[in-house]
Amino acid sequence: MLARAHTFTIEGLQTRHVTVEVDVRSGLPAFTIVGLADAAIREARERVRTAILNSGFEFPGRRITANLAPGDVPKAGPGLDLALGCAVLAASGQLPGERLDTHALFGELALSGELRACDGTLAVALAARERGLKTVVVAPACAAEARLVEGLDVAVAERLSSAVRVLRGGSPDPPGLSPSRPPHAIRRESRQPDLAEVRGQHHAVRALVIAAAGGHHCLLSGPPGTGKTMLAQRLPSILPLLSSQEAIEVTRVRSILGSAPRGLARRRPFRAPHHSITTAGLVGGGQRGWVGEAVLAHNGVLFLDELSEFARSTLDALRQPLEEGRIAIVRARHAAVYPARFMLVAATNPCPCGHAGAGDRCGCTETELARHRRRLSGPLIDRIDLLLALERQAPRTLGERPLTSSKSARERVVEARERQATRLAADGITMNAHMDAALLARHARLDATGEAMLQRAGERGLLSARGQHRLLRVARTIADLNASGRVRPRDLGAALALRPEATLGGSRAA
Amino acid sequence: MTKLSADPAPACGDCLRRSWLLARLSAGLDYRWADVSRLTELLALDDERLLRAQAGSRRARLQSDYLRFDSAGLSPRPGVGTVCRHDPGYPAALRGRGAPPMLYVLGGPDRLRDLTQRPVVAVVGTVRASDYGVEIARSLGRGLAASGVTVLSGASDGIAAAAHSGVVEAGAAGVAVVGGGLDVAWPARRRSLLERLRTHGCVVSELPCGTDGRRWGPAAAERVVARLSEVTVVVEAGETARELASAGIARSLGRMVAAVPGRVTSRSSRGTNALLIDGARLVRGAQDVLELLHAGSAARPVADGTACVELEPRLAEVLEQVGEGRDSPDRLTDPAADADEVLLALSELELIGLLTRGEGGRYVRCV
Ligand SMILES: Nc1ncnc2c1ncn2[C@@H]1O[C@H](COP(=O)(O)OP(=O)(O)OP(=O)(O)O)[C@@H](O)[C@H]1O
Ligand SMILES: [Mg+2]
């Protein structure tokens, strides 16, 4: 007899539907699994057999063949156990097969017959809904995560026998008391860093708000200990909360990587890889479709602290995500495209010793300065819109009132973003940072004074053509923050002061 | 290629032998690099005395090599001209005791003669210049070159490099005196300057091609710089003997020494401030140097093009403050003020060319 069950496997960040077909026929007792299964699945034979026996069912002493279709999708992980067990029971006549067509089964079986949680429940639930399945059967610990998906029934099963009861039309188990919480509750996260903790640095804080408002990539430059890392870590606190669509995307990725989300993520991801990271670590790839930091930063912030220490080749790999907002990874068996649209925030010292520009403290030679500049320049800095120059603060600023709290900064950012989204609605983008030359010509038009300033900047060699576009994007955002419909000369002037080229030592580099 | 590269006029054998000898003694001379006056003394000795003073244990062999020296064995390098003190083209200003008998010239001896027949000003200073020093050196280079003055300097980092790049900005090219052979590679960041000097200016050395750059070289080059110039302007220098060497040499030759004042707290201005106390002329910009050059003569020099413009008060105020050292937006604004207005003013000043950006994006006032 033949039985079919639906389940999903996860490859990199993608969910693939898998039909588990089990055929039981007379012959010498044997249990064979075919269809690109990894070691964990081949071991499933033992788990499934013992779990079936320990759940009070009978394991057919005949010839069992399980096929995992489609045959060309590599299958990994123990999440297929439940589907396999149920299909064996159905094929051996211990379970009516019809509900198997509408249920997705996902979970690992313990020898005792207990159902265990697996990584990626949210992704599986999303895929199940997309596939048109009605119900997903999961372990209690995964219930809350699966319930984040609207329009899909979640049946909790503590054990194989409970899953069988559900498939016979019975009631599911109550959701576990264990880690789950009501899905949409805001997590009481540990105290979040706030912009109000930053003293002084008003110029940089203002620039950070501009970067957040327009979604601009930015560069923090300043001597050691002036708060570059501190400021960057506070960026997520002034970015708009994730939209529900983005929240699902972010939570889905977290779910797959097993950082067990409880409820939807609301804050934007903040990823800060160490500068020793490899190219594969940053953008992903490798044999098993490793997911890189750039993908994990999707919808959030990718922070590269000590930019000049990163390997050049590693940074070069960021070009594609910066340009296209996604990363294509091609490997022997398949190609995958992962979303990777993030705000890039880089931090650097102005020179190797960190004290350039601060009077006599800098002990670097011209050669060292030149080398430092060379390491910074290149394709990456070309895509950075904004410079946040930090400087050593006078002691009295430590007692001053902070410029703004994260809350009020976020309100301004959200307002500015709404203004952008309305203006750009017809163009298919939402943020100023994503405007190309054509859109700039339409949305960031200058008056005569502004045009003259721009031309003068070109003549004086302060700006390349690309630099002009960056300048206009930032100017547009400053105007949005000031609730101005037009880009005025003062917006342009402020943007010019914040241009990233300025950190490359204007007076020496020429 | 200049016509001078093919210049057949061979340098005289004695002078060639002298530069050959210097190259042979180069390693030993390096022990003298810090003591510039001793080094200058040594270089003023005639061949025989120099050999005796510096050859040490190699003396016998060197002496016999010296006696058998044959200039015919030296193949001339393409593009490198030579001029010795017996040539009419040898710069007149250079003559005198202690002058290098022989110069190797990139760009050609004729051009060197032309350039040194104009008023010549040396713009010198520390290799570890601050943004302020770099900016002043640049504007001196620019302003002097625009007024038809030949700007002379070394080829090292800091003030010298900044002065040359100012000259290039004015569309001219000056003279760089280097301390190694002319075929010593320049750092990549100054290749374009070298190219510019080769085509429009001169690079000068007293050492033959193939001699490695050593520390005594730049110190020796400074005496050439000082000799060739009517005025030596020290833009920034610490108080070490090494950094003040140019000024000392110029003074001992009776040439005019000028210095740019700096903050008393700045290490790289201590030397220049000390020079001013000792009677060096004070220089605030190219105009002051021109006046020193033309002091006494009735003809007024061409004024520096960027002379005073009528500034709006808000811009003038910001410019003033930057000049006083409030060189970043945070230092310029108090938290309550309209930050955008200040940024706008800074940008306008940058667009006019009265401000530029230094290390870390700081604002530096142009002269
Ligand atoms: N403006 C500031 N306001 C309040 N605290 C600050 C400020 N700047 C620095 N600090 C304090 O100093 C610590 C060090 O700052 P941070 O690590 O951000 O410096 P950094 O600029 O990243 O230095 P480095 O270049 O060494 O990485 C912070 O943890 C913070 O406590
Ligand atoms: Mg840091």
mmCIF file of N, CA, C and O in Angstrom, chain A residues 201-203 206 221 350 356-358 360 363-367 369-370 373 389 391 393 400 453 456-457 460 462 478 482 489-490 493-494 496-497 499 502-503 505-508 510, chain B residues 127-131 134-135 138 157-158 189 265-268 327-331 333 335 337-341 343-344 347-348 350-353 356-363:
data_model
loop_
_atom_site.group_PDB
_atom_site.id
_atom_site.type_symbol
_atom_site.label_atom_id
_atom_site.label_comp_id
_atom_site.label_asym_id
_atom_site.label_seq_id
_atom_site.Cartn_x
_atom_site.Cartn_y
_atom_site.Cartn_z
ATOM 1 N N GLN A 201 28.624 65.330 20.799
ATOM 2 C CA GLN A 201 28.582 64.754 19.444
ATOM 3 C C GLN A 201 27.320 65.152 18.706
ATOM 4 O O GLN A 201 26.731 64.352 17.968
ATOM 5 N N HIS A 202 26.890 66.387 18.899
ATOM 6 C CA HIS A 202 25.618 66.774 18.305
ATOM 7 C C HIS A 202 25.623 66.662 16.791
ATOM 8 O O HIS A 202 24.644 66.241 16.187
ATOM 9 N N HIS A 203 26.740 67.027 16.228
ATOM 10 C CA HIS A 203 26.842 66.982 14.772
ATOM 11 C C HIS A 203 26.642 65.553 14.274
ATOM 12 O O HIS A 203 25.888 65.297 13.337
ATOM 13 N N ARG A 206 23.041 64.322 14.770
ATOM 14 C CA ARG A 206 22.163 64.862 13.732
ATOM 15 C C ARG A 206 22.346 64.089 12.428
ATOM 16 O O ARG A 206 21.387 63.745 11.756
ATOM 17 N N SER A 221 33.592 58.473 11.475
ATOM 18 C CA SER A 221 35.037 58.653 11.536
ATOM 19 C C SER A 221 35.372 59.472 12.762
ATOM 20 O O SER A 221 34.748 60.493 13.026
ATOM 21 N N PRO A 350 40.370 58.159 11.848
ATOM 22 C CA PRO A 350 40.788 59.007 10.732
ATOM 23 C C PRO A 350 42.198 58.692 10.239
ATOM 24 O O PRO A 350 42.567 59.094 9.153
ATOM 25 N N ALA A 356 44.471 61.850 13.940
ATOM 26 C CA ALA A 356 44.671 62.843 12.894
ATOM 27 C C ALA A 356 43.668 63.971 13.042
ATOM 28 O O ALA A 356 42.521 63.766 13.411
ATOM 29 N N GLY A 357 44.126 65.171 12.767
ATOM 30 C CA GLY A 357 43.234 66.315 12.834
ATOM 31 C C GLY A 357 43.105 66.871 14.235
ATOM 32 O O GLY A 357 42.566 67.933 14.438
ATOM 33 N N ALA A 358 43.620 66.144 15.228
ATOM 34 C CA ALA A 358 43.516 66.626 16.599
ATOM 35 C C ALA A 358 44.852 67.221 17.013
ATOM 36 O O ALA A 358 45.560 66.665 17.843
ATOM 37 N N ASP A 360 48.527 68.081 17.588
ATOM 38 C CA ASP A 360 49.816 67.408 17.467
ATOM 39 C C ASP A 360 49.784 65.940 17.818
ATOM 40 O O ASP A 360 50.794 65.272 17.793
ATOM 41 N N GLY A 363 50.707 60.800 15.325
ATOM 42 C CA GLY A 363 52.105 60.496 15.080
ATOM 43 C C GLY A 363 52.308 59.759 13.773
ATOM 44 O O GLY A 363 53.336 59.136 13.572
ATOM 45 N N CYS A 364 51.322 59.812 12.896
ATOM 46 C CA CYS A 364 51.424 59.034 11.667
ATOM 47 C C CYS A 364 52.238 59.784 10.627
ATOM 48 O O CYS A 364 52.165 61.005 10.539
ATOM 49 N N THR A 365 52.969 59.030 9.842
ATOM 50 C CA THR A 365 53.694 59.657 8.750
ATOM 51 C C THR A 365 52.771 59.771 7.549
ATOM 52 O O THR A 365 51.727 59.134 7.493
ATOM 53 N N GLU A 366 53.218 60.586 6.612
ATOM 54 C CA GLU A 366 52.421 60.780 5.396
ATOM 55 C C GLU A 366 52.167 59.449 4.690
ATOM 56 O O GLU A 366 51.103 59.216 4.154
ATOM 57 N N THR A 367 53.180 58.572 4.729
ATOM 58 C CA THR A 367 53.016 57.272 4.084
ATOM 59 C C THR A 367 51.896 56.487 4.739
ATOM 60 O O THR A 367 51.066 55.882 4.077
ATOM 61 N N LEU A 369 49.416 57.701 6.456
ATOM 62 C CA LEU A 369 48.140 58.345 6.148
ATOM 63 C C LEU A 369 47.663 57.959 4.754
ATOM 64 O O LEU A 369 46.498 57.656 4.542
ATOM 65 N N ALA A 370 48.618 57.965 3.818
ATOM 66 C CA ALA A 370 48.249 57.641 2.437
ATOM 67 C C ALA A 370 47.742 56.209 2.359
ATOM 68 O O ALA A 370 46.762 55.918 1.680
ATOM 69 N N ARG A 373 44.252 56.029 3.767
ATOM 70 C CA ARG A 373 43.254 56.562 2.836
ATOM 71 C C ARG A 373 42.976 55.584 1.714
ATOM 72 O O ARG A 373 41.852 55.412 1.289
ATOM 73 N N ALA A 389 31.322 62.752 11.378
ATOM 74 C CA ALA A 389 32.634 63.020 11.961
ATOM 75 C C ALA A 389 32.483 63.216 13.462
ATOM 76 O O ALA A 389 31.769 64.108 13.904
ATOM 77 N N GLU A 391 34.370 63.775 17.231
ATOM 78 C CA GLU A 391 35.631 64.266 17.769
ATOM 79 C C GLU A 391 35.618 64.136 19.281
ATOM 80 O O GLU A 391 34.577 63.950 19.895
ATOM 81 N N GLN A 393 35.370 64.945 22.886
ATOM 82 C CA GLN A 393 34.494 65.934 23.493
ATOM 83 C C GLN A 393 35.161 66.586 24.689
ATOM 84 O O GLN A 393 35.904 65.932 25.423
ATOM 85 N N GLU A 400 26.276 67.801 29.775
ATOM 86 C CA GLU A 400 25.225 68.483 29.024
ATOM 87 C C GLU A 400 24.017 67.596 28.789
ATOM 88 O O GLU A 400 24.106 66.382 28.838
ATOM 89 N N MET A 453 25.541 76.251 -6.725
ATOM 90 C CA MET A 453 26.410 75.615 -5.723
ATOM 91 C C MET A 453 26.940 74.288 -6.235
ATOM 92 O O MET A 453 28.119 73.964 -6.092
ATOM 93 N N ARG A 456 29.545 74.759 -8.865
ATOM 94 C CA ARG A 456 30.783 75.243 -8.272
ATOM 95 C C ARG A 456 31.544 74.090 -7.609
ATOM 96 O O ARG A 456 32.762 73.986 -7.722
ATOM 97 N N ALA A 457 30.799 73.234 -6.941
ATOM 98 C CA ALA A 457 31.435 72.087 -6.283
ATOM 99 C C ALA A 457 32.112 71.199 -7.316
ATOM 100 O O ALA A 457 33.202 70.681 -7.082
ATOM 101 N N ARG A 460 35.289 72.913 -8.530
ATOM 102 C CA ARG A 460 36.386 72.909 -7.562
ATOM 103 C C ARG A 460 36.898 71.501 -7.268
ATOM 104 O O ARG A 460 37.758 71.318 -6.408
ATOM 105 N N LEU A 462 35.359 69.096 -5.861
ATOM 106 C CA LEU A 462 34.943 68.544 -4.577
ATOM 107 C C LEU A 462 34.069 67.304 -4.765
ATOM 108 O O LEU A 462 33.896 66.524 -3.852
ATOM 109 N N ILE A 478 17.454 65.637 4.002
ATOM 110 C CA ILE A 478 17.482 66.743 4.964
ATOM 111 C C ILE A 478 16.243 67.615 4.771
ATOM 112 O O ILE A 478 15.598 68.028 5.735
ATOM 113 N N ASN A 482 13.164 68.398 7.401
ATOM 114 C CA ASN A 482 12.723 69.756 7.696
ATOM 115 C C ASN A 482 11.339 70.026 7.143
ATOM 116 O O ASN A 482 10.908 71.173 7.096
ATOM 117 N N PRO A 489 18.765 75.644 -0.752
ATOM 118 C CA PRO A 489 20.228 75.739 -0.660
ATOM 119 C C PRO A 489 20.755 75.299 0.695
ATOM 120 O O PRO A 489 21.803 74.682 0.785
ATOM 121 N N ARG A 490 20.011 75.600 1.778
ATOM 122 C CA ARG A 490 20.531 75.213 3.090
ATOM 123 C C ARG A 490 20.568 73.691 3.255
ATOM 124 O O ARG A 490 21.449 73.149 3.919
ATOM 125 N N GLY A 493 23.619 72.707 1.324
ATOM 126 C CA GLY A 493 24.828 73.096 2.045
ATOM 127 C C GLY A 493 25.132 72.118 3.173
ATOM 128 O O GLY A 493 26.279 71.708 3.361
ATOM 129 N N ALA A 494 24.087 71.741 3.913
ATOM 130 C CA ALA A 494 24.306 70.790 5.003
ATOM 131 C C ALA A 494 24.773 69.453 4.443
ATOM 132 O O ALA A 494 25.677 68.814 4.993
ATOM 133 N N LEU A 496 26.439 68.958 1.770
ATOM 134 C CA LEU A 496 27.818 69.098 1.291
ATOM 135 C C LEU A 496 28.811 68.976 2.450
ATOM 136 O O LEU A 496 29.881 68.391 2.313
ATOM 137 N N ALA A 497 28.425 69.513 3.592
ATOM 138 C CA ALA A 497 29.312 69.424 4.753
ATOM 139 C C ALA A 497 29.441 67.987 5.229
ATOM 140 O O ALA A 497 30.405 67.630 5.890
ATOM 141 N N ARG A 499 29.517 65.282 3.261
ATOM 142 C CA ARG A 499 29.899 64.330 2.222
ATOM 143 C C ARG A 499 31.087 63.483 2.669
ATOM 144 O O ARG A 499 32.013 63.998 3.295
ATOM 145 N N ALA A 502 35.070 64.019 2.286
ATOM 146 C CA ALA A 502 35.798 64.978 3.106
ATOM 147 C C ALA A 502 36.719 64.303 4.109
ATOM 148 O O ALA A 502 37.715 64.881 4.534
ATOM 149 N N THR A 503 36.421 63.062 4.458
ATOM 150 C CA THR A 503 37.263 62.422 5.457
ATOM 151 C C THR A 503 38.575 61.960 4.866
ATOM 152 O O THR A 503 39.506 61.620 5.590
ATOM 153 N N GLY A 505 40.861 63.472 3.747
ATOM 154 C CA GLY A 505 41.919 64.468 3.848
ATOM 155 C C GLY A 505 41.984 65.377 2.644
ATOM 156 O O GLY A 505 42.943 65.359 1.891
ATOM 157 N N GLY A 506 40.921 66.160 2.468
ATOM 158 C CA GLY A 506 40.814 67.029 1.298
ATOM 159 C C GLY A 506 42.099 67.751 0.958
ATOM 160 O O GLY A 506 42.566 67.726 -0.173
ATOM 161 N N SER A 507 42.744 68.364 1.961
ATOM 162 C CA SER A 507 43.861 69.239 1.638
ATOM 163 C C SER A 507 45.125 68.464 1.298
ATOM 164 O O SER A 507 46.018 68.992 0.677
ATOM 165 N N ARG A 508 45.199 67.202 1.735
ATOM 166 C CA ARG A 508 46.426 66.460 1.429
ATOM 167 C C ARG A 508 46.280 65.531 0.252
ATOM 168 O O ARG A 508 47.233 65.236 -0.446
ATOM 169 N N ALA A 510 44.759 65.693 -2.551
ATOM 170 C CA ALA A 510 44.716 66.155 -3.946
ATOM 171 C C ALA A 510 46.044 65.939 -4.664
ATOM 172 O O ALA A 510 47.083 65.893 -4.048
ATOM 173 N N VAL B 127 58.448 67.175 7.649
ATOM 174 C CA VAL B 127 57.703 66.154 6.917
ATOM 175 C C VAL B 127 56.416 65.808 7.657
ATOM 176 O O VAL B 127 55.491 65.267 7.090
ATOM 177 N N ARG B 128 56.395 66.114 8.941
ATOM 178 C CA ARG B 128 55.199 65.811 9.731
ATOM 179 C C ARG B 128 54.348 67.054 9.879
ATOM 180 O O ARG B 128 54.185 67.592 10.957
ATOM 181 N N ALA B 129 53.834 67.532 8.789
ATOM 182 C CA ALA B 129 53.120 68.799 8.824
ATOM 183 C C ALA B 129 51.706 68.616 9.348
ATOM 184 O O ALA B 129 51.118 67.551 9.223
ATOM 185 N N SER B 130 51.174 69.652 9.933
ATOM 186 C CA SER B 130 49.769 69.640 10.333
ATOM 187 C C SER B 130 48.932 70.095 9.147
ATOM 188 O O SER B 130 49.463 70.537 8.133
ATOM 189 N N ASP B 131 47.618 69.988 9.287
ATOM 190 C CA ASP B 131 46.740 70.461 8.217
ATOM 191 C C ASP B 131 46.995 71.935 7.924
ATOM 192 O O ASP B 131 46.953 72.382 6.787
ATOM 193 N N VAL B 134 50.222 72.256 5.913
ATOM 194 C CA VAL B 134 49.999 71.785 4.548
ATOM 195 C C VAL B 134 49.265 72.859 3.753
ATOM 196 O O VAL B 134 49.627 73.181 2.622
ATOM 197 N N GLU B 135 48.251 73.411 4.382
ATOM 198 C CA GLU B 135 47.434 74.392 3.665
ATOM 199 C C GLU B 135 48.232 75.661 3.352
ATOM 200 O O GLU B 135 48.155 76.211 2.257
ATOM 201 N N ARG B 138 50.833 74.985 0.627
ATOM 202 C CA ARG B 138 50.150 74.910 -0.647
ATOM 203 C C ARG B 138 49.836 76.297 -1.190
ATOM 204 O O ARG B 138 50.042 76.585 -2.359
ATOM 205 N N ASP B 157 57.781 64.291 2.178
ATOM 206 C CA ASP B 157 56.399 64.474 2.595
ATOM 207 C C ASP B 157 56.219 65.827 3.263
ATOM 208 O O ASP B 157 57.166 66.547 3.500
ATOM 209 N N GLY B 158 54.981 66.088 3.601
ATOM 210 C CA GLY B 158 54.683 67.251 4.415
ATOM 211 C C GLY B 158 54.777 68.542 3.632
ATOM 212 O O GLY B 158 54.209 68.677 2.554
ATOM 213 N N ARG B 189 52.110 57.988 -4.523
ATOM 214 C CA ARG B 189 51.214 59.139 -4.406
ATOM 215 C C ARG B 189 51.817 60.398 -5.013
ATOM 216 O O ARG B 189 51.141 61.397 -5.150
ATOM 217 N N THR B 265 51.468 76.430 21.080
ATOM 218 C CA THR B 265 51.316 75.096 21.673
ATOM 219 C C THR B 265 51.596 73.992 20.670
ATOM 220 O O THR B 265 51.614 72.831 21.021
ATOM 221 N N SER B 266 51.797 74.333 19.426
ATOM 222 C CA SER B 266 51.929 73.298 18.413
ATOM 223 C C SER B 266 53.387 72.898 18.255
ATOM 224 O O SER B 266 54.251 73.731 18.012
ATOM 225 N N ARG B 267 53.655 71.601 18.366
ATOM 226 C CA ARG B 267 55.019 71.118 18.234
ATOM 227 C C ARG B 267 55.629 71.537 16.903
ATOM 228 O O ARG B 267 56.770 71.978 16.830
ATOM 229 N N SER B 268 54.796 71.444 15.849
ATOM 230 C CA SER B 268 55.365 71.693 14.533
ATOM 231 C C SER B 268 55.490 73.183 14.228
ATOM 232 O O SER B 268 55.854 73.551 13.117
ATOM 233 N N ASP B 327 37.225 74.338 14.395
ATOM 234 C CA ASP B 327 37.285 73.865 13.024
ATOM 235 C C ASP B 327 36.351 72.704 12.714
ATOM 236 O O ASP B 327 36.549 71.973 11.770
ATOM 237 N N SER B 328 35.344 72.472 13.550
ATOM 238 C CA SER B 328 34.383 71.423 13.238
ATOM 239 C C SER B 328 33.005 71.935 13.615
ATOM 240 O O SER B 328 32.875 72.837 14.442
ATOM 241 N N PRO B 329 31.962 71.377 13.004
ATOM 242 C CA PRO B 329 30.622 71.891 13.284
ATOM 243 C C PRO B 329 30.307 71.907 14.781
ATOM 244 O O PRO B 329 29.694 72.846 15.276
ATOM 245 N N ASP B 330 30.743 70.856 15.488
ATOM 246 C CA ASP B 330 30.435 70.809 16.916
ATOM 247 C C ASP B 330 31.055 71.969 17.681
ATOM 248 O O ASP B 330 30.500 72.455 18.647
ATOM 249 N N ARG B 331 32.227 72.392 17.241
ATOM 250 C CA ARG B 331 32.877 73.489 17.956
ATOM 251 C C ARG B 331 32.284 74.829 17.569
ATOM 252 O O ARG B 331 32.462 75.812 18.264
ATOM 253 N N THR B 333 28.959 75.397 16.712
ATOM 254 C CA THR B 333 27.569 75.654 17.088
ATOM 255 C C THR B 333 27.386 75.398 18.562
ATOM 256 O O THR B 333 27.985 74.503 19.126
ATOM 257 N N PRO B 335 24.447 74.079 21.139
ATOM 258 C CA PRO B 335 23.367 73.136 20.868
ATOM 259 C C PRO B 335 22.062 73.797 20.448
ATOM 260 O O PRO B 335 21.273 73.207 19.719
ATOM 261 N N ALA B 337 21.678 76.494 18.633
ATOM 262 C CA ALA B 337 21.707 77.222 17.365
ATOM 263 C C ALA B 337 21.204 76.356 16.214
ATOM 264 O O ALA B 337 21.083 75.145 16.323
ATOM 265 N N ASP B 338 20.928 77.018 15.114
ATOM 266 C CA ASP B 338 20.478 76.304 13.929
ATOM 267 C C ASP B 338 21.699 75.697 13.235
ATOM 268 O O ASP B 338 22.484 76.383 12.595
ATOM 269 N N ALA B 339 21.846 74.391 13.405
ATOM 270 C CA ALA B 339 23.044 73.732 12.899
ATOM 271 C C ALA B 339 23.134 73.829 11.378
ATOM 272 O O ALA B 339 24.212 73.987 10.830
ATOM 273 N N ASP B 340 22.000 73.740 10.714
ATOM 274 C CA ASP B 340 22.028 73.766 9.250
ATOM 275 C C ASP B 340 22.602 75.079 8.729
ATOM 276 O O ASP B 340 23.282 75.096 7.706
ATOM 277 N N GLU B 341 22.318 76.154 9.438
ATOM 278 C CA GLU B 341 22.836 77.445 8.981
ATOM 279 C C GLU B 341 24.362 77.453 9.006
ATOM 280 O O GLU B 341 25.010 77.952 8.087
ATOM 281 N N LEU B 343 26.305 74.782 8.890
ATOM 282 C CA LEU B 343 26.793 73.875 7.852
ATOM 283 C C LEU B 343 26.734 74.553 6.487
ATOM 284 O O LEU B 343 27.644 74.418 5.668
ATOM 285 N N LEU B 344 25.655 75.283 6.265
ATOM 286 C CA LEU B 344 25.536 75.987 4.990
ATOM 287 C C LEU B 344 26.680 76.987 4.824
ATOM 288 O O LEU B 344 27.322 77.046 3.769
ATOM 289 N N SER B 347 29.871 75.208 4.057
ATOM 290 C CA SER B 347 29.900 74.711 2.680
ATOM 291 C C SER B 347 30.108 75.854 1.698
ATOM 292 O O SER B 347 30.844 75.713 0.719
ATOM 293 N N GLU B 348 29.449 76.987 1.963
ATOM 294 C CA GLU B 348 29.639 78.116 1.044
ATOM 295 C C GLU B 348 31.096 78.556 1.033
ATOM 296 O O GLU B 348 31.663 78.834 -0.020
ATOM 297 N N GLU B 350 33.605 76.720 1.693
ATOM 298 C CA GLU B 350 34.393 75.703 1.004
ATOM 299 C C GLU B 350 34.247 75.873 -0.509
ATOM 300 O O GLU B 350 35.203 75.716 -1.262
ATOM 301 N N LEU B 351 33.032 76.221 -0.932
ATOM 302 C CA LEU B 351 32.812 76.399 -2.365
ATOM 303 C C LEU B 351 33.560 77.621 -2.895
ATOM 304 O O LEU B 351 34.057 77.623 -4.018
ATOM 305 N N ILE B 352 33.623 78.673 -2.078
ATOM 306 C CA ILE B 352 34.368 79.860 -2.519
ATOM 307 C C ILE B 352 35.863 79.560 -2.538
ATOM 308 O O ILE B 352 36.627 80.205 -3.235
ATOM 309 N N GLY B 353 36.281 78.563 -1.729
ATOM 310 C CA GLY B 353 37.698 78.231 -1.701
ATOM 311 C C GLY B 353 38.419 78.849 -0.518
ATOM 312 O O GLY B 353 39.644 78.877 -0.475
ATOM 313 N N THR B 356 39.022 74.479 3.325
ATOM 314 C CA THR B 356 39.168 73.165 2.717
ATOM 315 C C THR B 356 39.068 72.151 3.837
ATOM 316 O O THR B 356 38.963 72.512 5.003
ATOM 317 N N ARG B 357 39.069 70.857 3.475
ATOM 318 C CA ARG B 357 38.899 69.837 4.509
ATOM 319 C C ARG B 357 40.226 69.152 4.782
ATOM 320 O O ARG B 357 40.929 68.767 3.856
ATOM 321 N N GLY B 358 40.547 69.011 6.063
ATOM 322 C CA GLY B 358 41.777 68.330 6.448
ATOM 323 C C GLY B 358 41.484 66.929 6.927
ATOM 324 O O GLY B 358 40.413 66.376 6.664
ATOM 325 N N GLU B 359 42.421 66.346 7.641
ATOM 326 C CA GLU B 359 42.261 64.992 8.148
ATOM 327 C C GLU B 359 40.994 64.891 8.977
ATOM 328 O O GLU B 359 40.676 65.771 9.778
ATOM 329 N N GLY B 360 40.272 63.782 8.773
ATOM 330 C CA GLY B 360 39.080 63.552 9.563
ATOM 331 C C GLY B 360 37.962 64.523 9.243
ATOM 332 O O GLY B 360 37.009 64.642 10.000
ATOM 333 N N GLY B 361 38.055 65.217 8.113
ATOM 334 C CA GLY B 361 36.970 66.092 7.693
ATOM 335 C C GLY B 361 36.979 67.461 8.347
ATOM 336 O O GLY B 361 36.055 68.245 8.188
ATOM 337 N N ARG B 362 38.027 67.765 9.116
ATOM 338 C CA ARG B 362 38.088 69.082 9.743
ATOM 339 C C ARG B 362 38.205 70.198 8.718
ATOM 340 O O ARG B 362 38.752 70.008 7.646
ATOM 341 N N TYR B 363 37.768 71.382 9.122
ATOM 342 C CA TYR B 363 37.867 72.524 8.215
ATOM 343 C C TYR B 363 39.199 73.226 8.435
ATOM 344 O O TYR B 363 39.636 73.404 9.573
#
